[in-house]
């Protein structure tokens, strides 16, 4: 094991010539400032949100391996159309990895920093696909005794996003919610939160296997968007739960509009008075993903009290402020082995993450398939 | 002139058999309660929002006149497809007319009601296409001395809607706004407000004549959506004004998405850092009309900080509360001859409103064409 003065860091570079290059670089570990610590990273997940930065708009069918076993390199072509969307990052070598966990091996001079020495902490802040990471104290969350780095690695993106959804629901005055692509890792976590907190959750999935998976973990309302009775099933579930807010990972196509239409139909089942502007109940769909990149199509068969918008974790956390955000973090840390437990199909080293066979699996973002990187595996 | 104990009232009926019938009925005037007054209606406009109730989903190409000169009747067919959307009002004879003005001829027992006796007042509350209307005191706004009923008739729908737009802009933290179908009566009013209040306003119109009309009344930013340079023109106007909120009367098609795309492009003209989620500046389009009934199509080329939603005057007024709403009403009353002046192409009686030739003109909702009904004309 090295002394932590330098270590490998994964880098993603998209050249203006249209080539993606993923490689490992040995970089010096920055000395911690007073309010900073150095963490030996032991676990960091590959989330869909990391893949956006890792592989960008590259066509992975063109991916090639080069370099050595210890220092592998992956290259791939970025199609002309995709290159335009990458304009802001061209020719900049970018570190990757939103979240992770590890052990504090060096601390800055402040009391807060010193208090973390030797502790296992979860971290946020990017550049986690690295052996060592110097982070600010407020980017760390100490883990309860007995919780491992692997258990604490996926502590932020999925847990805070799913908690952000139920928090947004409460803060905007709704009492139940809808989630799409609901069998995802995030969707399963959301089910656990909602079951624990007694929040009615309508899960929309795209096949029977996903429906079965969710029912097995206790989901009560599961509707299949590929079923011929989808709109009726959804309307009934919405009438039963009273859900008037949805979080949608699909993005494109007609689904957001179908959800609003079914919400309005569910509300009108009990409406007594004619209003040509539709119900006065505000119906909201937040789009937080883009599994379908086609345009959103809204037929507006749902009155005038509606909204569709983008939703992201970071602006949400900024809006609720640090104190309320810290409460959410602490809940996650305390429930990492239960509500917020993540399951990984494979644990890889940094070098193994650059193996074409592994890339081919984790880049698919398949439901149930999730990789964990241990940057110090074998080190 | 009658004693006001009864009078004519316009009624719109859509039968489940698929027939629209517009007629006049002689109805007794309700006695005023303690907090009510009886108003002799002298002016009430035909707004686009009234036409929705007046003619519903009927196909006016099939309209036929019957009845007598004093008691005319219009009938028309409602296509099968439209009938479904009318389900809530089928076989109910509906009074029509959102707003109007007239003279108080009888008052209830409360001091507030008595204080209005003999005054010229503006009114809201529906059923204004009638010779007499019993209304609550808080549905009346006394007009300043020298302001006529004709000048005060359109005091609510367009003035409060356009003021509601600039108020929403301020309350949601924007500093400039965009308006579509901007040469409408409402759009011209919005220009007058913005010029008076020093708010930068980007007007989107659909032809050169409309652009000329707005420039003539002092509009600074006018872009034509049919111009080949539309997106560039819009982006430049947005960059110059900093507008990040739009009010859209068109509704369907790509326009809402184009506005968001241009807003994001305008913001990114000055952005320094790469963010693959787009800018953090919230961009909002409120759809308040449906001149284009096609689905809304959003290509989401504008990051994650965006919202599209329905906007209506009534929920807005409920949200801001009575005290703030009253301030807006009083501003309107005081500026009815200037900022909020309406222009009418024709003043008609109730019988003349049921003349097929007149219906053919006002039902077109053409820009610049607006009818005023004087229910006591010739009475």
XYZ file of C-alpha atoms in Angstrom:
758
model
C 0.000 0.000 0.000
C 1.372 3.410 -1.026
C 1.866 6.346 1.332
C -0.933 8.287 -0.359
C 1.328 11.079 -1.631
C 0.246 10.185 -5.161
C -2.085 7.711 -6.795
C -3.939 6.687 -9.914
C -6.854 8.747 -11.148
C -9.223 7.863 -13.985
C -9.518 10.499 -16.713
C -11.936 10.956 -19.587
C -10.894 13.114 -22.511
C -12.893 13.966 -25.612
C -10.689 15.467 -28.297
C -11.991 17.974 -30.818
C -10.825 15.480 -33.434
C -13.760 13.308 -32.306
C -11.977 10.725 -30.145
C -12.819 9.648 -26.610
C -9.844 8.488 -24.509
C -10.248 6.946 -21.051
C -6.998 6.399 -19.173
C -5.364 6.270 -15.748
C -2.920 8.925 -14.636
C -0.652 9.057 -11.653
C -1.388 12.341 -9.903
C 0.022 13.848 -6.719
C -2.478 13.972 -3.844
C -3.088 17.616 -2.882
C -2.049 18.444 0.697
C -5.168 18.967 2.836
C -6.054 22.545 3.803
C -7.184 23.274 7.401
C -10.745 22.097 6.713
C -9.790 19.212 4.424
C -8.883 15.533 4.724
C -7.184 12.970 2.469
C -9.254 9.830 1.940
C -8.005 6.487 0.628
C -10.903 5.646 -1.729
C -12.061 2.059 -1.297
C -15.433 2.041 -3.002
C -17.044 4.221 -5.675
C -20.017 3.169 -7.810
C -20.559 3.529 -11.548
C -23.898 5.352 -11.719
C -25.763 6.248 -14.903
C -24.939 9.859 -14.016
C -21.213 8.986 -14.044
C -21.442 7.364 -17.457
C -22.495 10.692 -18.957
C -19.108 12.115 -18.060
C -17.118 8.885 -18.493
C -18.127 7.985 -22.040
C -19.940 11.168 -23.131
C -21.474 10.969 -26.586
C -18.977 8.315 -27.761
C -20.186 5.356 -29.829
C -19.051 2.443 -27.658
C -19.461 -0.010 -30.536
C -16.210 1.555 -31.800
C -14.386 1.163 -28.445
C -10.806 -0.224 -28.608
C -8.380 -1.249 -25.907
C -4.705 -0.254 -25.920
C -1.959 0.434 -23.362
C -0.769 -2.178 -20.884
C -2.436 -4.321 -18.213
C -1.320 -1.910 -15.504
C -2.018 1.161 -17.582
C -4.897 0.363 -19.924
C -6.402 2.898 -22.332
C -9.809 2.828 -24.015
C -10.518 4.856 -27.133
C -13.761 5.274 -29.068
C -15.194 7.505 -31.777
C -17.581 10.359 -30.981
C -20.053 10.878 -33.839
C -20.176 14.366 -35.375
C -23.704 15.018 -34.024
C -22.702 14.109 -30.471
C -19.537 16.191 -30.613
C -21.546 19.418 -30.751
C -23.196 18.662 -27.401
C -19.720 18.040 -25.912
C -18.440 21.503 -26.909
C -18.041 22.630 -23.293
C -15.590 19.829 -22.377
C -13.568 19.319 -25.549
C -9.816 18.727 -25.078
C -10.086 18.873 -21.284
C -8.977 15.786 -19.351
C -11.846 15.268 -16.888
C -11.716 13.265 -13.618
C -14.846 11.147 -13.042
C -16.885 9.667 -10.178
C -19.548 11.554 -8.243
C -19.512 9.686 -4.947
C -17.507 7.198 -2.937
C -16.267 6.098 0.455
C -12.969 5.300 2.104
C -10.736 5.854 5.109
C -9.311 9.207 6.215
C -5.508 8.848 6.216
C -4.499 12.497 6.706
C -6.300 15.487 8.190
C -5.984 19.275 8.018
C -5.347 21.438 11.059
C -8.940 22.235 12.079
C -10.687 20.344 14.857
C -13.383 19.214 12.457
C -10.822 17.735 10.110
C -8.795 16.063 12.898
C -11.989 14.491 14.270
C -12.286 12.465 11.057
C -8.776 10.933 11.194
C -8.914 7.165 10.756
C -12.669 7.167 10.207
C -14.544 5.542 7.337
C -16.409 8.290 5.525
C -18.708 8.676 2.543
C -17.844 11.475 0.136
C -19.311 13.637 -2.600
C -17.619 16.095 -4.928
C -16.463 14.311 -8.078
C -13.104 12.777 -9.096
C -13.803 9.702 -6.937
C -12.401 7.209 -9.496
C -9.011 7.682 -7.868
C -6.879 6.028 -5.216
C -6.743 9.152 -3.061
C -9.017 12.132 -2.799
C -8.515 15.339 -0.852
C -11.970 16.609 0.155
C -13.501 19.314 2.314
C -14.917 18.191 5.655
C -18.439 19.172 4.608
C -18.142 16.887 1.591
C -17.710 13.936 4.005
C -20.235 12.020 6.038
C -18.742 9.823 8.815
C -20.282 6.367 8.738
C -21.709 4.621 11.817
C -19.402 2.016 13.412
C -19.656 -1.259 11.523
C -20.625 0.275 8.180
C -18.014 -0.491 5.481
C -16.801 1.710 2.634
C -18.525 -0.613 0.147
C -21.804 -0.158 2.048
C -21.301 3.621 2.170
C -20.167 4.192 -1.429
C -23.595 4.838 -2.981
C -24.722 7.124 -0.186
C -25.497 10.282 -2.133
C -26.753 10.079 -5.715
C -29.517 7.482 -5.393
C -30.378 7.900 -1.684
C -30.520 11.702 -1.764
C -32.314 11.723 -5.116
C -35.022 9.372 -3.878
C -35.310 11.229 -0.562
C -35.389 14.465 -2.603
C -38.443 13.114 -4.398
C -40.466 12.408 -1.254
C -39.278 15.720 0.242
C -40.348 17.614 -2.896
C -43.694 15.814 -2.753
C -44.257 17.010 0.835
C -42.958 20.535 0.312
C -45.168 21.084 -2.757
C -48.282 19.830 -0.973
C -48.834 16.404 -2.531
C -49.559 13.264 -0.528
C -48.576 10.442 -2.875
C -46.273 10.091 -5.863
C -45.642 8.377 -9.177
C -42.293 7.073 -10.385
C -41.333 5.813 -13.851
C -38.614 3.330 -14.834
C -39.560 2.250 -11.337
C -37.609 -1.032 -11.195
C -34.250 0.787 -11.321
C -31.878 0.718 -8.362
C -33.214 4.197 -7.530
C -36.789 3.016 -7.958
C -36.304 0.101 -5.581
C -34.824 2.468 -3.022
C -37.783 4.823 -3.437
C -40.110 1.889 -2.734
C -38.252 1.123 0.481
C -38.513 4.771 1.601
C -42.205 4.974 0.750
C -43.027 1.681 2.480
C -41.118 2.787 5.571
C -42.636 6.304 5.594
C -46.172 5.215 4.654
C -46.239 7.168 1.373
C -48.431 5.706 -1.402
C -46.227 5.191 -4.488
C -47.443 4.345 -8.000
C -44.686 2.482 -9.881
C -44.708 2.581 -13.691
C -42.612 -0.165 -15.313
C -42.121 -1.407 -18.864
C -42.491 -5.174 -18.534
C -43.815 -7.979 -16.369
C -40.394 -8.954 -14.949
C -39.933 -5.433 -13.577
C -43.451 -5.511 -12.112
C -42.724 -8.862 -10.416
C -39.421 -7.560 -9.030
C -41.144 -4.581 -7.401
C -44.050 -6.616 -6.040
C -41.519 -8.964 -4.460
C -39.992 -6.082 -2.470
C -43.439 -5.004 -1.281
C -44.645 -2.487 -3.880
C -48.439 -2.165 -3.779
C -49.164 -0.127 -6.927
C -47.346 -1.308 -10.045
C -48.633 -0.542 -13.560
C -47.090 -1.682 -16.836
C -46.944 0.986 -19.564
C -46.852 -1.713 -22.250
C -50.171 -3.231 -21.106
C -53.279 -2.509 -23.234
C -55.066 -1.454 -20.037
C -52.257 0.924 -19.001
C -54.272 4.171 -18.927
C -57.124 2.553 -16.959
C -54.730 0.829 -14.562
C -52.839 4.078 -14.012
C -56.020 6.135 -13.520
C -57.304 3.634 -10.948
C -54.002 3.640 -9.039
C -53.969 7.448 -9.078
C -57.578 7.647 -7.875
C -56.773 5.231 -5.061
C -53.556 6.951 -3.951
C -54.401 10.582 -4.762
C -50.949 11.023 -6.338
C -50.623 14.370 -8.155
C -46.825 14.518 -8.583
C -44.605 12.263 -10.674
C -40.862 11.820 -11.139
C -40.021 10.618 -14.611
C -36.715 9.098 -15.716
C -37.898 8.441 -19.282
C -38.233 12.032 -20.460
C -39.146 11.714 -24.127
C -42.366 10.609 -25.792
C -45.924 10.692 -24.489
C -45.504 9.262 -20.974
C -45.368 12.574 -19.057
C -48.556 13.703 -20.790
C -50.240 10.356 -20.180
C -49.501 10.664 -16.471
C -51.026 14.160 -16.346
C -54.057 12.952 -18.319
C -54.582 10.029 -15.941
C -54.166 12.340 -12.912
C -56.836 14.680 -14.278
C -59.143 11.732 -15.013
C -58.604 10.402 -11.482
C -59.427 13.827 -9.993
C -62.519 14.232 -12.174
C -63.884 10.895 -10.997
C -65.005 12.742 -7.872
C -65.539 16.254 -9.345
C -69.066 17.640 -9.107
C -68.968 20.937 -11.035
C -68.278 21.609 -14.717
C -65.151 23.624 -15.356
C -64.023 24.069 -18.912
C -60.499 24.789 -17.668
C -60.333 21.390 -15.997
C -59.778 20.717 -12.310
C -58.104 23.274 -10.060
C -55.801 20.606 -8.621
C -52.184 21.231 -9.621
C -50.632 18.218 -11.323
C -46.857 18.078 -11.690
C -44.411 15.866 -13.581
C -40.689 16.350 -12.928
C -38.385 14.906 -15.558
C -35.045 13.895 -14.008
C -33.700 11.496 -16.640
C -33.669 10.945 -20.361
C -33.885 7.220 -21.077
C -35.922 8.242 -24.143
C -34.212 11.079 -25.980
C -37.174 11.936 -28.219
C -39.069 15.194 -27.610
C -41.647 15.331 -24.817
C -45.130 15.355 -26.336
C -47.954 16.834 -24.251
C -51.485 16.738 -25.645
C -52.834 18.983 -22.866
C -55.941 16.872 -22.244
C -55.557 17.691 -18.560
C -56.918 21.186 -17.964
C -54.841 24.221 -17.066
C -53.490 23.314 -13.613
C -50.335 21.454 -14.539
C -46.597 21.719 -14.769
C -43.784 19.766 -16.362
C -40.191 20.597 -15.569
C -36.650 19.437 -15.086
C -35.582 18.181 -11.656
C -32.036 17.723 -10.425
C -30.661 16.851 -7.012
C -28.145 19.707 -6.714
C -30.592 22.608 -7.249
C -33.024 20.834 -4.890
C -30.381 20.656 -2.149
C -29.463 24.291 -2.735
C -33.114 25.224 -2.375
C -33.708 23.407 0.917
C -30.467 24.689 2.464
C -27.637 23.085 4.409
C -29.447 22.289 7.686
C -32.286 20.391 6.041
C -29.832 18.760 3.650
C -27.739 17.519 6.581
C -30.821 15.848 8.099
C -31.303 13.894 4.892
C -27.599 12.884 4.832
C -27.767 11.608 8.378
C -30.865 9.577 7.707
C -29.029 7.937 4.805
C -25.920 7.162 6.906
C -28.088 5.536 9.574
C -30.052 3.392 7.107
C -27.247 2.326 4.737
C -27.721 -1.342 5.603
C -31.514 -1.254 5.182
C -33.474 1.418 3.263
C -30.463 2.653 1.319
C -28.595 -0.623 0.759
C -27.108 -0.945 -2.737
C -26.305 -4.210 -4.481
C -23.432 -4.608 -6.903
C -22.961 -7.252 -9.554
C -19.172 -6.836 -9.634
C -16.347 -5.091 -7.782
C -13.509 -3.970 -10.079
C -10.174 -2.171 -9.798
C -9.487 1.005 -11.788
C -7.660 -1.106 -14.382
C -10.543 -3.562 -14.593
C -12.973 -0.666 -15.077
C -11.031 0.015 -18.285
C -11.481 -3.554 -19.497
C -13.578 -3.622 -22.680
C -15.640 -6.602 -21.490
C -16.569 -4.820 -18.239
C -17.263 -1.524 -20.047
C -19.623 -3.423 -22.357
C -21.648 -4.535 -19.333
C -21.799 -1.463 -17.097
C -22.248 1.032 -19.940
C -25.558 -0.640 -20.835
C -27.197 0.797 -17.712
C -29.302 -2.365 -17.494
C -31.772 -2.669 -14.608
C -30.180 -4.660 -11.770
C -26.643 -4.358 -13.199
C -24.356 -2.121 -11.139
C -20.555 -2.030 -10.778
C -18.490 -0.846 -7.839
C -14.914 0.329 -8.306
C -12.384 -0.271 -5.522
C -9.487 1.955 -6.650
C -7.214 0.342 -4.066
C -8.167 -3.233 -4.938
C -4.954 -5.225 -4.951
C -2.897 -2.098 -4.252
C -86.536 51.449 -19.710
C -87.807 48.589 -17.545
C -87.939 48.638 -13.754
C -85.236 45.982 -13.530
C -87.463 43.359 -11.930
C -86.780 41.114 -14.904
C -84.717 41.273 -18.078
C -83.221 39.371 -20.976
C -80.333 37.000 -20.409
C -78.289 35.227 -23.074
C -78.132 31.439 -22.723
C -75.936 28.802 -24.365
C -77.149 25.222 -24.375
C -75.397 22.173 -25.800
C -77.758 19.238 -26.062
C -76.554 15.663 -25.770
C -78.092 15.197 -29.221
C -75.182 17.306 -30.524
C -76.878 20.663 -31.042
C -75.783 24.089 -29.795
C -78.597 26.554 -29.123
C -77.971 30.210 -28.240
C -81.044 32.147 -27.199
C -82.363 34.980 -25.036
C -84.571 34.317 -22.035
C -86.534 36.680 -19.883
C -85.486 35.967 -16.308
C -86.513 37.594 -13.012
C -83.748 39.649 -11.392
C -82.868 38.133 -7.997
C -83.529 40.464 -5.060
C -80.191 41.675 -3.633
C -79.066 40.181 -0.319
C -77.570 42.498 2.359
C -74.158 42.532 0.656
C -75.445 42.584 -2.914
C -76.514 45.133 -5.499
C -78.535 45.021 -8.738
C -76.680 46.481 -11.718
C -78.208 47.575 -15.026
C -75.597 46.124 -17.396
C -74.581 48.657 -20.053
C -71.382 47.182 -21.452
C -69.933 43.666 -21.555
C -67.214 42.538 -23.975
C -67.012 39.342 -26.046
C -63.623 37.952 -25.046
C -61.993 34.817 -26.493
C -62.553 33.296 -23.043
C -66.302 33.981 -23.381
C -66.460 32.305 -26.790
C -65.382 29.027 -25.195
C -68.599 28.976 -23.205
C -70.782 30.736 -25.805
C -70.136 28.461 -28.790
C -68.280 25.561 -27.155
C -67.089 22.915 -29.581
C -69.813 23.741 -32.142
C -68.953 23.909 -35.842
C -70.034 27.462 -36.686
C -70.014 26.704 -40.392
C -73.292 24.880 -39.651
C -74.817 27.823 -37.718
C -78.437 28.713 -38.562
C -80.661 31.570 -37.465
C -84.270 31.099 -36.336
C -86.714 32.793 -33.966
C -87.810 36.415 -34.359
C -86.003 39.740 -34.562
C -86.774 40.426 -30.886
C -86.119 36.869 -29.837
C -83.507 35.401 -32.173
C -82.107 31.888 -31.826
C -78.870 30.462 -33.234
C -78.350 26.732 -33.651
C -75.279 24.824 -34.820
C -73.993 21.262 -34.885
C -71.410 20.010 -32.375
C -69.180 17.333 -33.976
C -69.030 13.967 -32.204
C -65.374 14.485 -31.208
C -66.089 17.878 -29.634
C -69.142 16.596 -27.783
C -67.018 14.420 -25.522
C -65.086 17.432 -24.221
C -68.423 19.135 -23.459
C -69.644 16.262 -21.244
C -69.644 18.425 -18.111
C -72.118 20.993 -19.493
C -74.454 18.897 -21.655
C -78.172 19.772 -21.453
C -77.544 22.648 -19.030
C -78.624 26.112 -20.147
C -75.568 28.242 -19.306
C -75.507 32.051 -18.867
C -72.449 33.692 -20.464
C -70.231 36.770 -20.054
C -67.300 37.013 -17.652
C -67.116 40.752 -17.062
C -69.072 43.938 -17.584
C -70.040 47.316 -16.236
C -73.204 49.266 -15.519
C -75.108 51.369 -13.023
C -76.241 50.192 -9.583
C -80.057 50.570 -9.487
C -80.837 48.749 -6.256
C -78.755 47.975 -3.160
C -78.899 45.494 -0.279
C -79.145 46.575 3.343
C -75.420 46.711 4.260
C -73.519 49.999 4.319
C -71.106 48.698 1.690
C -73.976 47.903 -0.645
C -75.790 51.201 -0.040
C -72.583 53.120 -0.733
C -72.683 51.840 -4.323
C -76.241 53.047 -5.105
C -76.341 55.049 -8.342
C -72.637 54.436 -9.037
C -71.141 53.144 -12.257
C -69.306 49.921 -11.402
C -67.270 47.262 -13.165
C -68.236 43.659 -12.365
C -66.918 40.129 -12.511
C -68.684 36.842 -11.851
C -70.222 35.550 -15.091
C -73.737 35.857 -16.600
C -73.009 39.428 -17.733
C -74.739 39.025 -21.112
C -77.949 40.132 -19.428
C -79.902 43.335 -18.876
C -79.688 43.076 -15.092
C -77.257 41.347 -12.816
C -77.414 40.877 -9.047
C -73.815 40.753 -7.785
C -71.966 40.708 -4.495
C -70.293 43.947 -3.438
C -66.845 42.351 -3.651
C -67.524 41.442 -7.278
C -67.886 45.179 -8.049
C -65.270 47.855 -8.549
C -66.599 51.436 -8.411
C -65.228 53.468 -11.313
C -63.621 56.898 -10.923
C -65.864 59.862 -11.765
C -65.964 60.415 -15.529
C -65.250 56.793 -16.460
C -68.132 55.272 -18.453
C -69.501 51.735 -18.358
C -68.130 51.162 -21.879
C -64.674 52.218 -20.678
C -64.986 49.993 -17.607
C -66.426 46.869 -19.263
C -63.113 45.111 -20.041
C -61.626 45.850 -16.648
C -60.876 42.329 -15.471
C -59.969 39.581 -17.952
C -57.329 41.338 -20.066
C -56.082 43.942 -17.533
C -55.771 41.504 -14.613
C -54.312 38.782 -16.856
C -51.613 41.097 -18.202
C -50.911 42.521 -14.733
C -50.871 38.924 -13.462
C -48.063 38.207 -15.919
C -45.802 41.015 -14.750
C -46.665 40.175 -11.119
C -45.823 36.492 -11.677
C -42.570 37.566 -13.322
C -41.619 39.602 -10.245
C -42.778 37.058 -7.671
C -40.850 34.228 -9.352
C -37.660 36.254 -9.549
C -37.429 37.143 -13.234
C -36.649 40.619 -14.533
C -38.002 40.596 -18.074
C -40.576 38.578 -19.967
C -41.604 37.075 -23.278
C -45.118 37.101 -24.720
C -46.472 35.226 -27.746
C -49.390 36.125 -30.015
C -48.161 39.467 -28.797
C -50.226 41.719 -31.073
C -53.501 40.644 -29.418
C -55.593 43.095 -27.404
C -54.015 41.536 -24.317
C -50.549 41.774 -25.858
C -50.947 45.463 -26.614
C -52.071 46.055 -23.042
C -49.046 44.140 -21.758
C -46.791 46.409 -23.836
C -48.375 49.483 -22.270
C -47.839 48.066 -18.754
C -44.237 47.117 -19.483
C -43.417 50.472 -21.071
C -44.970 52.301 -18.109
C -43.278 50.061 -15.506
C -39.910 49.837 -17.293
C -40.062 46.047 -17.792
C -38.216 44.685 -20.855
C -40.738 42.694 -22.943
C -39.905 40.425 -25.882
C -42.926 40.237 -28.212
C -43.268 37.197 -30.495
C -45.632 37.743 -33.437
C -46.530 35.741 -36.540
C -46.312 38.327 -39.322
C -44.928 41.711 -40.300
C -48.228 43.581 -39.859
C -48.389 42.490 -36.219
C -44.758 43.527 -35.719
C -45.480 46.953 -37.221
C -48.561 47.379 -35.025
C -46.539 46.714 -31.860
C -43.635 48.930 -32.908
C -46.106 51.731 -33.528
C -47.278 51.570 -29.890
C -43.680 51.673 -28.661
C -42.626 48.006 -28.406
C -38.824 47.724 -28.469
C -38.310 43.954 -28.891
C -40.468 42.335 -31.560
C -39.495 39.057 -33.245
C -41.401 37.281 -36.006
C -41.679 33.502 -35.577
C -42.163 33.069 -39.340
C -38.820 34.749 -40.143
C -35.906 32.493 -41.196
C -33.770 34.262 -38.582
C -36.358 33.723 -35.806
C -34.178 31.671 -33.418
C -31.245 34.077 -33.752
C -33.463 37.138 -33.387
C -35.139 35.634 -30.329
C -31.828 34.595 -28.726
C -30.432 38.100 -29.225
C -33.515 39.742 -27.725
C -33.363 37.338 -24.761
C -29.651 37.992 -24.227
C -30.289 41.733 -24.304
C -33.300 41.685 -21.953
C -32.376 38.738 -19.703
C -35.938 37.395 -19.996
C -36.283 33.919 -18.466
C -40.085 33.667 -18.239
C -42.602 33.539 -21.069
C -46.391 33.629 -21.339
C -47.618 31.702 -24.333
C -51.087 31.940 -25.867
C -50.288 29.523 -28.709
C -49.900 26.333 -26.663
C -49.376 23.622 -29.253
C -46.376 22.869 -31.474
C -42.718 23.679 -30.945
C -42.862 27.315 -29.861
C -42.656 26.755 -26.072
C -39.581 24.548 -26.576
C -38.019 27.033 -28.987
C -38.388 29.775 -26.385
C -36.678 27.617 -23.724
C -33.915 26.687 -26.179
C -33.310 30.338 -27.051
C -33.315 31.284 -23.342
C -30.674 28.636 -22.617
C -28.591 29.790 -25.600
C -28.849 33.404 -24.409
C -27.740 32.391 -20.888
C -24.846 30.291 -22.223
C -23.529 33.231 -24.256
C -22.019 34.450 -20.998
C -21.438 31.087 -19.203
C -17.834 30.217 -18.383
C -17.971 26.676 -16.953
C -18.976 23.418 -18.616
C -22.073 21.832 -17.132
C -23.521 18.815 -18.858
C -26.867 19.501 -17.182
C -27.047 22.950 -18.775
C -27.274 26.267 -16.980
C -28.602 26.520 -13.424
C -30.874 29.405 -14.410
C -34.540 28.405 -14.170
C -36.380 29.032 -17.427
C -40.183 29.018 -17.379
C -42.908 29.029 -20.029
C -46.520 29.421 -18.883
C -49.138 28.375 -21.409
C -52.358 30.370 -20.923
C -54.055 29.859 -24.286
C -54.480 27.307 -27.008
C -54.508 29.064 -30.379
C -52.730 25.939 -31.670
C -54.486 22.816 -30.405
C -51.711 20.387 -31.417
C -49.618 18.739 -28.676
C -46.785 20.720 -27.106
C -43.473 19.354 -28.370
C -40.383 19.921 -26.203
C -37.017 18.734 -27.509
C -35.297 19.438 -24.165
C -32.253 21.094 -25.731
C -32.227 23.471 -22.788
C -30.653 21.724 -19.820
C -32.480 20.617 -16.680
C -33.543 23.943 -15.149
C -36.845 24.530 -16.847
C -40.568 24.372 -16.402
C -43.612 24.463 -18.645
C -47.067 24.734 -17.155
C -50.603 26.026 -17.415
C -51.381 29.520 -16.169
C -54.801 30.924 -15.422
C -55.878 34.202 -13.856
C -58.221 32.764 -11.194
C -55.708 30.428 -9.479
C -53.139 33.263 -9.663
C -55.508 35.638 -7.850
C -56.313 32.968 -5.269
C -52.586 32.502 -4.695
C -51.763 36.181 -4.132
C -54.777 36.732 -1.854
C -57.482 39.388 -1.632
C -55.428 42.349 -0.413
C -52.855 42.129 -3.195
C -55.605 41.378 -5.706
C -57.464 44.540 -4.663
C -54.342 46.638 -5.329
C -54.258 45.317 -8.887
C -58.002 46.056 -9.342
C -57.569 49.618 -8.173
C -54.649 50.204 -10.489
C -56.826 49.040 -13.373
C -59.744 51.302 -12.369
C -57.423 54.310 -12.209
C -55.814 53.638 -15.593
C -58.872 52.546 -17.612
C -58.500 55.486 -20.016
C -54.776 54.939 -20.571
C -52.877 51.703 -19.850
C -55.989 49.531 -19.792
C -58.063 51.215 -22.503
C -59.884 48.741 -24.766
C -61.004 49.430 -28.306
C -64.113 47.912 -29.839
C -64.972 47.516 -33.482
C -68.726 47.342 -32.842
C -71.273 47.830 -30.048
C -74.245 45.457 -30.327
C -77.450 44.693 -28.438
C -78.159 41.194 -27.104
C -80.330 40.549 -30.184
C -77.582 41.798 -32.505
C -75.071 39.501 -30.770
C -77.255 36.642 -32.035
C -77.117 37.911 -35.615
C -75.323 35.367 -37.824
C -73.308 38.068 -39.624
C -72.009 39.463 -36.317
C -71.313 35.978 -34.926
C -69.277 35.236 -38.061
C -67.039 38.225 -37.268
C -66.526 38.053 -33.498
C -66.226 34.253 -33.342
C -63.089 34.457 -35.533
C -61.092 35.951 -32.646
C -59.152 38.002 -35.193
C -56.454 40.333 -33.879
C -57.865 43.846 -33.505
C -61.499 42.689 -33.815
C -63.489 43.016 -30.587
C -67.228 43.394 -29.925
C -68.932 45.056 -26.983
C -72.494 44.110 -25.992
C -74.759 46.771 -24.515
C -77.639 44.631 -23.195
C -79.747 47.744 -22.629
C -79.032 49.242 -26.068
C -82.354 50.651 -27.310
C -84.151 49.320 -24.209
